[in-house]
Amino acid sequence: MVMTSSYQTHQTTVRVAVIFLLLSILLPSSLFAQYQPGQEIQYRNNSIQFAQAPKYDQQEMLDPVHHITTGTIGRSEPLPAKLNGQKIYRTFEVDAMPGLPADEQMIVDYVFRQLHPELAKLSNGSYRVDITNLVIDTAGRVVYYDGLGLRDYSDMGTTEGNENADKIIWKAVEQAFSDAPPIQPATLHNSPVPVLLDVFFIAYEIAVNNHNVTINKLWDNKPVVKNIR
């Protein structure tokens, strides 16, 4: 099954700005320091080149969990910029895209259902699975992603005591994307182009209670995937 949608440019731009503010609170800076601007890597038979992302104006950050001001943000981070020499477009640069809002839920739902057997084995608590920078190629395949894997927010966001679970979950993530159904590729002037999706799994809380798993979107505070099987 092919997942499809189109999305308006101005809506996407606003959504990206909000997401970056949230990520500045949730993500350790070491995630973005993994690669440097201009660096090129080989990943699953593809060449990925990184470039400096545009800088964002400094803004006050509000912790959505504790409702306190945590500081300001004004940084730019290296992001995937080229796939096999071809530009990787941002969501606000394309005419039609496999992005938000409809496909985000489809992608999130698919991945969490694939991870459920392993998530249900975790101890009771609050977790995140940090997956970001999803790149979709011109054939609609996920060809790149990165992140830090399992984060245990029951213990202030550390993975202490969960190293083995982290490895198991990350292996399941890799399998999920390898088996993922194709997504309709982004298009620009009616031609398919690679795109960097604005889907950030760190924005979803994984609540585990007696092997029942519920996925909550942080800013909505309501289940998006409940008691998945």
mmCIF file of N, CA and C in Angstrom, residues 11-21 56 90-92 100 198 200:
data_model
loop_
_atom_site.group_PDB
_atom_site.id
_atom_site.type_symbol
_atom_site.label_atom_id
_atom_site.label_comp_id
_atom_site.label_asym_id
_atom_site.label_seq_id
_atom_site.Cartn_x
_atom_site.Cartn_y
_atom_site.Cartn_z
ATOM 1 N N GLN A 11 1.728 26.043 5.953
ATOM 2 C CA GLN A 11 1.410 25.215 7.114
ATOM 3 C C GLN A 11 2.632 24.424 7.546
ATOM 4 N N THR A 12 3.356 23.898 6.568
ATOM 5 C CA THR A 12 4.541 23.114 6.866
ATOM 6 C C THR A 12 5.602 23.962 7.557
ATOM 7 N N THR A 13 5.813 25.190 7.064
ATOM 8 C CA THR A 13 6.834 26.061 7.629
ATOM 9 C C THR A 13 6.551 26.359 9.086
ATOM 10 N N VAL A 14 5.292 26.671 9.405
ATOM 11 C CA VAL A 14 4.921 26.948 10.800
ATOM 12 C C VAL A 14 5.118 25.709 11.652
ATOM 13 N N ARG A 15 4.711 24.553 11.134
ATOM 14 C CA ARG A 15 4.831 23.307 11.899
ATOM 15 C C ARG A 15 6.291 22.982 12.182
ATOM 16 N N VAL A 16 7.169 23.193 11.196
ATOM 17 C CA VAL A 16 8.593 22.926 11.379
ATOM 18 C C VAL A 16 9.161 23.787 12.490
ATOM 19 N N ALA A 17 8.795 25.072 12.533
ATOM 20 C CA ALA A 17 9.314 25.978 13.561
ATOM 21 C C ALA A 17 8.912 25.515 14.948
ATOM 22 N N VAL A 18 7.650 25.084 15.096
ATOM 23 C CA VAL A 18 7.176 24.598 16.395
ATOM 24 C C VAL A 18 7.913 23.332 16.800
ATOM 25 N N ILE A 19 8.107 22.430 15.853
ATOM 26 C CA ILE A 19 8.781 21.170 16.148
ATOM 27 C C ILE A 19 10.218 21.409 16.582
ATOM 28 N N PHE A 20 10.912 22.346 15.916
ATOM 29 C CA PHE A 20 12.299 22.614 16.300
ATOM 30 C C PHE A 20 12.396 23.159 17.717
ATOM 31 N N LEU A 21 11.418 23.964 18.134
ATOM 32 C CA LEU A 21 11.425 24.440 19.511
ATOM 33 C C LEU A 21 11.286 23.275 20.482
ATOM 34 N N TYR A 56 18.041 29.512 13.099
ATOM 35 C CA TYR A 56 16.728 29.940 13.559
ATOM 36 C C TYR A 56 16.892 31.078 14.556
ATOM 37 N N ARG A 90 13.700 20.228 1.555
ATOM 38 C CA ARG A 90 12.939 20.362 2.790
ATOM 39 C C ARG A 90 11.465 20.350 2.441
ATOM 40 N N THR A 91 10.629 20.080 3.449
ATOM 41 C CA THR A 91 9.196 19.942 3.181
ATOM 42 C C THR A 91 8.568 21.215 2.638
ATOM 43 N N PHE A 92 9.126 22.375 3.005
ATOM 44 C CA PHE A 92 8.545 23.628 2.538
ATOM 45 C C PHE A 92 9.034 24.020 1.146
ATOM 46 N N LEU A 100 3.330 15.804 6.435
ATOM 47 C CA LEU A 100 2.325 16.107 7.422
ATOM 48 C C LEU A 100 1.080 16.703 6.758
ATOM 49 N N ASP A 198 9.417 15.808 8.136
ATOM 50 C CA ASP A 198 9.262 16.449 9.441
ATOM 51 C C ASP A 198 8.467 15.522 10.361
ATOM 52 N N PHE A 200 9.092 13.436 13.810
ATOM 53 C CA PHE A 200 10.037 13.313 14.915
ATOM 54 C C PHE A 200 9.434 12.426 15.997
#
